[in-house]
Structure formats: structure tokens, C-alpha cells
Amino acid sequence: MGDQPMDNGASGDRGAPRTATQGSLEDIAPGLFPNDTVPDELIGYRGPSACQIAGITYRQLDYWARTSLVVPSIRGAAGSGSQRLYSFKDVLVLKIVKRLLDTGISLQNIRVAVDHLRQRGVEDLARITLFSDGTTVYECTSAEEVVDLLQGGQGVFGIAVSGAMRELTGTISDFPGERADGGVTETAPEDELAARRKSRTRRTG
């Protein structure tokens, strides 16, 4: 039972994802976050920032929130003037949804995949690779599962969640975050690569 389908089809016992392989984040994805610290889940990003970071339109963001596909876990829009706040994990899921949509997966199947992703912590998500045959989304948490899936002809394309995280970590450092517990605006810590790029820009500019 290598591949873990994440759809509502007639898959028997294969519908439940296998528990993620244990191990430290550094073992699974070294250098994924600055100082190997998992992003603070109390820091949120407003809708416009989340759109730019994930590469989606505000219309998509609003529709996905209204239909409960991806809702802001830190703060929802509860009234006039209130601002949604999306956590790092929320923005990661937005980015993954966008990639799945771009490959032609239906929103119905994406919704099932998102439900599984929501149940995972950030560290668990770093261990997952998503594959799809264009219809069903499969979850793999080990190299053996990936091999089984590809040999079965079910994996047409894949998304390594840790790779999406690395992209997100590099991008999100340029956007201000807001603490849900105090409302203090702060910028997310820069990763080493982003710091080097800015240093080069200052020297050559």
C-alpha cells in the first residue's frame, strides 16, 4: 500500500493517508527554515499579501474562503473593516491549491486533498510529496511510496511540499506579518539566501 489516494472514490482502505515517517525536520528537509525554526503560527498575513505570496488573485482568495476551501486560521473577516489573517501554513496550502488547479485537477478533488493537508502540522507537511494522475491526488511520505506510485503509472506530476515551503520561505520574508496576539506588525525573519540577495543589491546599486 505505497500510494495514498486522497479522493472520495471507491479506494477501499487506501483512502486514509499513512502516518508520516518520523524524524526531525533537519533530517527530512535540512535548511528549510531560517535557523531551522518552524514559522510562528501566531504571525499572520493579510489577504493582499497572501495573494502575492501564493501567486493567486484576490477573487480566488475570497472565493476559496467563502466556500471553505482555504480559510484563514488566524483571523477571519468578522465584520466591516476587519482583515483576514493567513498563517504560514494557510499560505502554503493556497500555493499548493494554485499548483493543483494549474494542472487541471478539479476543485472537488483539491478540496479532499486540502482536508488532509489541514490535519498536518508544518513539520509533517515537509515530509509529503503530492502526486496526481490528472484526477486523483495521492500522498507519499517515503521514497518507497513514490517508487510504488510511479511504477503503477499513477503519478503524472508531483509536488514536493518541502520545495514549495522553500520557495515560500524565500518570498514571505519580504512581506509584513501581524501578530494575532498583539497586533504588532513585524517582518518575517529573512532566510540566508534572501539576506545575501539584498546585500548584493545594496553593493551593486
PDB file of C-alpha atoms in Angstrom:
ATOM      1  CA  MET A   1       0.000   0.000   0.000  1.00  0.00           C
ATOM      2  CA  GLY A   2       2.562   2.546  -1.126  1.00  0.00           C
ATOM      3  CA  ASP A   3       0.453   5.339  -2.592  1.00  0.00           C
ATOM      4  CA  GLN A   4      -2.137   7.113  -0.508  1.00  0.00           C
ATOM      5  CA  PRO A   5      -5.065   8.412  -2.615  1.00  0.00           C
ATOM      6  CA  MET A   6      -6.715  11.496  -1.202  1.00  0.00           C
ATOM      7  CA  ASP A   7     -10.048  11.317  -3.023  1.00  0.00           C
ATOM      8  CA  ASN A   8     -13.538  10.173  -2.158  1.00  0.00           C
ATOM      9  CA  GLY A   9     -13.617   7.486  -4.822  1.00  0.00           C
ATOM     10  CA  ALA A  10     -14.000   3.774  -4.272  1.00  0.00           C
ATOM     11  CA  SER A  11     -10.495   3.183  -2.965  1.00  0.00           C
ATOM     12  CA  GLY A  12     -11.242   0.881  -0.088  1.00  0.00           C
ATOM     13  CA  ASP A  13      -8.842   1.156   2.835  1.00  0.00           C
ATOM     14  CA  ARG A  14      -6.390   3.115   0.705  1.00  0.00           C
ATOM     15  CA  GLY A  15      -8.326   6.329   1.326  1.00  0.00           C
ATOM     16  CA  ALA A  16      -6.708   7.035   4.694  1.00  0.00           C
ATOM     17  CA  PRO A  17      -3.259   8.585   4.474  1.00  0.00           C
ATOM     18  CA  ARG A  18      -0.471   6.746   6.225  1.00  0.00           C
ATOM     19  CA  THR A  19       1.074   8.401   9.264  1.00  0.00           C
ATOM     20  CA  ALA A  20       4.066  10.488   8.249  1.00  0.00           C
ATOM     21  CA  THR A  21       7.504   8.975   8.693  1.00  0.00           C
ATOM     22  CA  GLN A  22       9.047  10.094  11.972  1.00  0.00           C
ATOM     23  CA  GLY A  23      12.273  12.080  12.153  1.00  0.00           C
ATOM     24  CA  SER A  24      13.437  15.612  12.763  1.00  0.00           C
ATOM     25  CA  LEU A  25      12.766  18.417  10.317  1.00  0.00           C
ATOM     26  CA  GLU A  26      16.515  18.778   9.803  1.00  0.00           C
ATOM     27  CA  ASP A  27      16.700  15.096   8.769  1.00  0.00           C
ATOM     28  CA  ILE A  28      13.830  15.414   6.299  1.00  0.00           C
ATOM     29  CA  ALA A  29      14.483  18.873   4.837  1.00  0.00           C
ATOM     30  CA  PRO A  30      17.709  20.463   6.091  1.00  0.00           C
ATOM     31  CA  GLY A  31      17.857  24.243   5.891  1.00  0.00           C
ATOM     32  CA  LEU A  32      14.141  24.536   5.155  1.00  0.00           C
ATOM     33  CA  PHE A  33      13.589  27.439   7.547  1.00  0.00           C
ATOM     34  CA  PRO A  34      15.929  30.140   8.908  1.00  0.00           C
ATOM     35  CA  ASN A  35      17.747  28.719  11.948  1.00  0.00           C
ATOM     36  CA  ASP A  36      15.664  25.553  11.406  1.00  0.00           C
ATOM     37  CA  THR A  37      12.760  27.065  13.344  1.00  0.00           C
ATOM     38  CA  VAL A  38       9.192  26.323  12.319  1.00  0.00           C
ATOM     39  CA  PRO A  39       7.237  29.513  11.423  1.00  0.00           C
ATOM     40  CA  ASP A  40       5.316  31.116  14.272  1.00  0.00           C
ATOM     41  CA  GLU A  41       1.656  30.221  13.820  1.00  0.00           C
ATOM     42  CA  LEU A  42       0.649  33.436  15.623  1.00  0.00           C
ATOM     43  CA  ILE A  43       2.046  35.553  12.787  1.00  0.00           C
ATOM     44  CA  GLY A  44      -0.471  36.178  10.021  1.00  0.00           C
ATOM     45  CA  TYR A  45      -0.507  37.808   6.601  1.00  0.00           C
ATOM     46  CA  ARG A  46      -3.340  39.941   5.234  1.00  0.00           C
ATOM     47  CA  GLY A  47      -5.278  38.897   2.149  1.00  0.00           C
ATOM     48  CA  PRO A  48      -3.433  41.067  -0.404  1.00  0.00           C
ATOM     49  CA  SER A  49      -0.066  39.832   0.879  1.00  0.00           C
ATOM     50  CA  ALA A  50      -1.243  36.201   0.888  1.00  0.00           C
ATOM     51  CA  CYS A  51      -2.324  36.600  -2.747  1.00  0.00           C
ATOM     52  CA  GLN A  52       1.046  37.955  -3.846  1.00  0.00           C
ATOM     53  CA  ILE A  53       2.978  35.320  -1.917  1.00  0.00           C
ATOM     54  CA  ALA A  54       0.883  32.404  -3.226  1.00  0.00           C
ATOM     55  CA  GLY A  55       0.538  33.780  -6.764  1.00  0.00           C
ATOM     56  CA  ILE A  56      -3.261  33.929  -6.817  1.00  0.00           C
ATOM     57  CA  THR A  57      -5.870  36.625  -7.402  1.00  0.00           C
ATOM     58  CA  TYR A  58      -7.864  38.259  -4.618  1.00  0.00           C
ATOM     59  CA  ARG A  59     -11.008  36.934  -6.279  1.00  0.00           C
ATOM     60  CA  GLN A  60      -9.675  33.382  -5.907  1.00  0.00           C
ATOM     61  CA  LEU A  61      -8.701  34.018  -2.290  1.00  0.00           C
ATOM     62  CA  ASP A  62     -12.131  35.406  -1.463  1.00  0.00           C
ATOM     63  CA  TYR A  63     -13.981  32.585  -3.240  1.00  0.00           C
ATOM     64  CA  TRP A  64     -11.909  29.886  -1.560  1.00  0.00           C
ATOM     65  CA  ALA A  65     -12.547  31.487   1.843  1.00  0.00           C
ATOM     66  CA  ARG A  66     -16.301  31.816   1.240  1.00  0.00           C
ATOM     67  CA  THR A  67     -16.547  28.188   0.110  1.00  0.00           C
ATOM     68  CA  SER A  68     -14.324  26.999   2.986  1.00  0.00           C
ATOM     69  CA  LEU A  69     -11.685  25.565   0.659  1.00  0.00           C
ATOM     70  CA  VAL A  70      -8.903  27.551   2.343  1.00  0.00           C
ATOM     71  CA  VAL A  71      -9.943  29.689   5.296  1.00  0.00           C
ATOM     72  CA  PRO A  72      -7.639  31.945   7.346  1.00  0.00           C
ATOM     73  CA  SER A  73      -6.784  30.049  10.522  1.00  0.00           C
ATOM     74  CA  ILE A  74      -5.589  33.082  12.488  1.00  0.00           C
ATOM     75  CA  ARG A  75      -8.414  35.561  11.887  1.00  0.00           C
ATOM     76  CA  GLY A  76     -11.408  35.597   9.577  1.00  0.00           C
ATOM     77  CA  ALA A  77     -13.259  38.631   8.215  1.00  0.00           C
ATOM     78  CA  ALA A  78     -15.767  39.049  11.036  1.00  0.00           C
ATOM     79  CA  GLY A  79     -17.175  42.450  10.196  1.00  0.00           C
ATOM     80  CA  SER A  80     -16.715  45.774   8.478  1.00  0.00           C
ATOM     81  CA  GLY A  81     -13.083  46.821   8.415  1.00  0.00           C
ATOM     82  CA  SER A  82     -11.744  43.523   9.748  1.00  0.00           C
ATOM     83  CA  GLN A  83      -8.876  41.870   7.920  1.00  0.00           C
ATOM     84  CA  ARG A  84      -8.331  38.178   7.334  1.00  0.00           C
ATOM     85  CA  LEU A  85      -5.008  36.886   8.614  1.00  0.00           C
ATOM     86  CA  TYR A  86      -3.475  33.812   6.977  1.00  0.00           C
ATOM     87  CA  SER A  87      -0.783  31.762   8.716  1.00  0.00           C
ATOM     88  CA  PHE A  88       2.344  30.414   7.006  1.00  0.00           C
ATOM     89  CA  LYS A  89       0.606  27.044   6.678  1.00  0.00           C
ATOM     90  CA  ASP A  90      -2.507  28.679   5.181  1.00  0.00           C
ATOM     91  CA  VAL A  91      -0.405  30.453   2.543  1.00  0.00           C
ATOM     92  CA  LEU A  92       1.418  27.193   1.799  1.00  0.00           C
ATOM     93  CA  VAL A  93      -1.918  25.462   1.181  1.00  0.00           C
ATOM     94  CA  LEU A  94      -3.002  28.361  -1.068  1.00  0.00           C
ATOM     95  CA  LYS A  95       0.182  27.871  -3.087  1.00  0.00           C
ATOM     96  CA  ILE A  96      -0.421  24.121  -3.401  1.00  0.00           C
ATOM     97  CA  VAL A  97      -4.060  24.639  -4.428  1.00  0.00           C
ATOM     98  CA  LYS A  98      -2.903  27.025  -7.161  1.00  0.00           C
ATOM     99  CA  ARG A  99      -0.442  24.442  -8.495  1.00  0.00           C
ATOM    100  CA  LEU A 100      -3.051  21.679  -8.474  1.00  0.00           C
ATOM    101  CA  LEU A 101      -5.525  23.928 -10.296  1.00  0.00           C
ATOM    102  CA  ASP A 102      -2.895  24.790 -12.899  1.00  0.00           C
ATOM    103  CA  THR A 103      -2.527  21.088 -13.691  1.00  0.00           C
ATOM    104  CA  GLY A 104      -6.244  20.625 -14.268  1.00  0.00           C
ATOM    105  CA  ILE A 105      -7.320  18.965 -11.013  1.00  0.00           C
ATOM    106  CA  SER A 106     -10.959  19.635 -10.154  1.00  0.00           C
ATOM    107  CA  LEU A 107     -11.805  21.773  -7.137  1.00  0.00           C
ATOM    108  CA  GLN A 108     -13.748  18.815  -5.725  1.00  0.00           C
ATOM    109  CA  ASN A 109     -10.643  16.616  -5.606  1.00  0.00           C
ATOM    110  CA  ILE A 110      -8.479  19.516  -4.458  1.00  0.00           C
ATOM    111  CA  ARG A 111     -10.893  20.063  -1.565  1.00  0.00           C
ATOM    112  CA  VAL A 112     -10.351  16.481  -0.376  1.00  0.00           C
ATOM    113  CA  ALA A 113      -6.577  16.911  -0.608  1.00  0.00           C
ATOM    114  CA  VAL A 114      -6.770  20.176   1.339  1.00  0.00           C
ATOM    115  CA  ASP A 115      -8.779  18.475   4.090  1.00  0.00           C
ATOM    116  CA  HIS A 116      -5.903  16.012   4.539  1.00  0.00           C
ATOM    117  CA  LEU A 117      -3.262  18.749   4.469  1.00  0.00           C
ATOM    118  CA  ARG A 118      -5.092  20.754   7.140  1.00  0.00           C
ATOM    119  CA  GLN A 119      -4.716  17.850   9.555  1.00  0.00           C
ATOM    120  CA  ARG A 120      -0.916  18.013   9.309  1.00  0.00           C
ATOM    121  CA  GLY A 121       1.495  20.244  11.153  1.00  0.00           C
ATOM    122  CA  VAL A 122       4.091  22.232   9.230  1.00  0.00           C
ATOM    123  CA  GLU A 123       6.807  19.677  10.019  1.00  0.00           C
ATOM    124  CA  ASP A 124       4.615  16.796   8.802  1.00  0.00           C
ATOM    125  CA  LEU A 125       3.816  18.669   5.590  1.00  0.00           C
ATOM    126  CA  ALA A 126       7.536  18.951   4.822  1.00  0.00           C
ATOM    127  CA  ARG A 127       7.658  15.156   4.552  1.00  0.00           C
ATOM    128  CA  ILE A 128       4.897  14.891   1.949  1.00  0.00           C
ATOM    129  CA  THR A 129       5.057  14.681  -1.832  1.00  0.00           C
ATOM    130  CA  LEU A 130       1.761  15.010  -3.694  1.00  0.00           C
ATOM    131  CA  PHE A 131       1.281  13.176  -6.984  1.00  0.00           C
ATOM    132  CA  SER A 132      -1.631  13.142  -9.391  1.00  0.00           C
ATOM    133  CA  ASP A 133      -2.709  11.297 -12.500  1.00  0.00           C
ATOM    134  CA  GLY A 134      -4.811  14.288 -13.501  1.00  0.00           C
ATOM    135  CA  THR A 135      -7.831  13.191 -11.494  1.00  0.00           C
ATOM    136  CA  THR A 136      -6.849  11.741  -8.130  1.00  0.00           C
ATOM    137  CA  VAL A 137      -4.356  13.314  -5.748  1.00  0.00           C
ATOM    138  CA  TYR A 138      -2.026  10.899  -3.948  1.00  0.00           C
ATOM    139  CA  GLU A 139       0.054  11.493  -0.840  1.00  0.00           C
ATOM    140  CA  CYS A 140       3.508   9.933  -0.442  1.00  0.00           C
ATOM    141  CA  THR A 141       5.621  10.140   2.703  1.00  0.00           C
ATOM    142  CA  SER A 142       8.586   7.967   1.709  1.00  0.00           C
ATOM    143  CA  ALA A 143      10.787   7.207  -1.287  1.00  0.00           C
ATOM    144  CA  GLU A 144       9.339   3.693  -1.414  1.00  0.00           C
ATOM    145  CA  GLU A 145       5.812   5.048  -1.778  1.00  0.00           C
ATOM    146  CA  VAL A 146       6.929   7.347  -4.594  1.00  0.00           C
ATOM    147  CA  VAL A 147       8.518   4.412  -6.445  1.00  0.00           C
ATOM    148  CA  ASP A 148       5.395   2.261  -5.993  1.00  0.00           C
ATOM    149  CA  LEU A 149       3.201   5.059  -7.308  1.00  0.00           C
ATOM    150  CA  LEU A 150       5.332   5.739 -10.368  1.00  0.00           C
ATOM    151  CA  GLN A 151       5.633   2.041 -11.184  1.00  0.00           C
ATOM    152  CA  GLY A 152       1.850   1.807 -11.042  1.00  0.00           C
ATOM    153  CA  GLY A 153       1.579   4.609 -13.596  1.00  0.00           C
ATOM    154  CA  GLN A 154      -0.463   6.816 -11.270  1.00  0.00           C
ATOM    155  CA  GLY A 155       1.972   9.700 -10.855  1.00  0.00           C
ATOM    156  CA  VAL A 156       1.877  12.015 -13.856  1.00  0.00           C
ATOM    157  CA  PHE A 157       3.204  15.007 -11.930  1.00  0.00           C
ATOM    158  CA  GLY A 158       4.310  15.644  -8.388  1.00  0.00           C
ATOM    159  CA  ILE A 159       4.609  18.475  -5.882  1.00  0.00           C
ATOM    160  CA  ALA A 160       7.248  18.154  -3.162  1.00  0.00           C
ATOM    161  CA  VAL A 161       5.723  20.156  -0.330  1.00  0.00           C
ATOM    162  CA  SER A 162       9.178  20.864   1.126  1.00  0.00           C
ATOM    163  CA  GLY A 163      10.133  22.504  -2.185  1.00  0.00           C
ATOM    164  CA  ALA A 164       7.049  24.718  -2.063  1.00  0.00           C
ATOM    165  CA  MET A 165       7.977  25.583   1.518  1.00  0.00           C
ATOM    166  CA  ARG A 166      11.461  26.675   0.494  1.00  0.00           C
ATOM    167  CA  GLU A 167      10.006  28.948  -2.190  1.00  0.00           C
ATOM    168  CA  LEU A 168       7.526  30.333   0.310  1.00  0.00           C
ATOM    169  CA  THR A 169      10.179  30.959   2.958  1.00  0.00           C
ATOM    170  CA  GLY A 170      12.227  32.981   0.489  1.00  0.00           C
ATOM    171  CA  THR A 171       9.225  35.014  -0.693  1.00  0.00           C
ATOM    172  CA  ILE A 172       7.370  35.594   2.555  1.00  0.00           C
ATOM    173  CA  SER A 173      10.327  37.357   4.194  1.00  0.00           C
ATOM    174  CA  ASP A 174       9.589  40.409   2.022  1.00  0.00           C
ATOM    175  CA  PHE A 175       6.064  40.820   3.424  1.00  0.00           C
ATOM    176  CA  PRO A 176       4.960  42.221   6.793  1.00  0.00           C
ATOM    177  CA  GLY A 177       3.315  39.869   9.232  1.00  0.00           C
ATOM    178  CA  GLU A 178       0.918  40.729  12.046  1.00  0.00           C
ATOM    179  CA  ARG A 179       0.872  39.033  15.407  1.00  0.00           C
ATOM    180  CA  ALA A 180      -2.570  37.745  16.267  1.00  0.00           C
ATOM    181  CA  ASP A 181      -1.939  38.157  19.995  1.00  0.00           C
ATOM    182  CA  GLY A 182      -0.894  41.797  19.950  1.00  0.00           C
ATOM    183  CA  GLY A 183      -1.481  43.325  16.553  1.00  0.00           C
ATOM    184  CA  VAL A 184       2.166  44.336  16.249  1.00  0.00           C
ATOM    185  CA  THR A 185       3.313  44.384  12.654  1.00  0.00           C
ATOM    186  CA  GLU A 186       6.638  42.734  12.004  1.00  0.00           C
ATOM    187  CA  THR A 187       8.575  41.373   9.083  1.00  0.00           C
ATOM    188  CA  ALA A 188       9.185  37.650   8.929  1.00  0.00           C
ATOM    189  CA  PRO A 189      12.827  36.639   9.543  1.00  0.00           C
ATOM    190  CA  GLU A 190      14.925  36.632   6.408  1.00  0.00           C
ATOM    191  CA  ASP A 191      16.465  33.415   5.285  1.00  0.00           C
ATOM    192  CA  GLU A 192      20.170  33.404   4.499  1.00  0.00           C
ATOM    193  CA  LEU A 193      19.642  33.425   0.728  1.00  0.00           C
ATOM    194  CA  ALA A 194      17.310  36.445   0.856  1.00  0.00           C
ATOM    195  CA  ALA A 195      19.784  38.312   3.053  1.00  0.00           C
ATOM    196  CA  ARG A 196      22.600  37.642   0.589  1.00  0.00           C
ATOM    197  CA  ARG A 197      20.496  38.861  -2.341  1.00  0.00           C
ATOM    198  CA  LYS A 198      19.673  42.119  -0.575  1.00  0.00           C
ATOM    199  CA  SER A 199      23.316  42.585   0.372  1.00  0.00           C
ATOM    200  CA  ARG A 200      24.398  42.141  -3.257  1.00  0.00           C
ATOM    201  CA  THR A 201      21.721  44.594  -4.410  1.00  0.00           C
ATOM    202  CA  ARG A 202      22.948  47.250  -1.986  1.00  0.00           C
ATOM    203  CA  ARG A 203      26.559  46.784  -3.074  1.00  0.00           C
ATOM    204  CA  THR A 204      25.812  46.932  -6.811  1.00  0.00           C
ATOM    205  CA  GLY A 205      23.055  49.543  -6.696  1.00  0.00           C
TER     206      GLY A 205
END
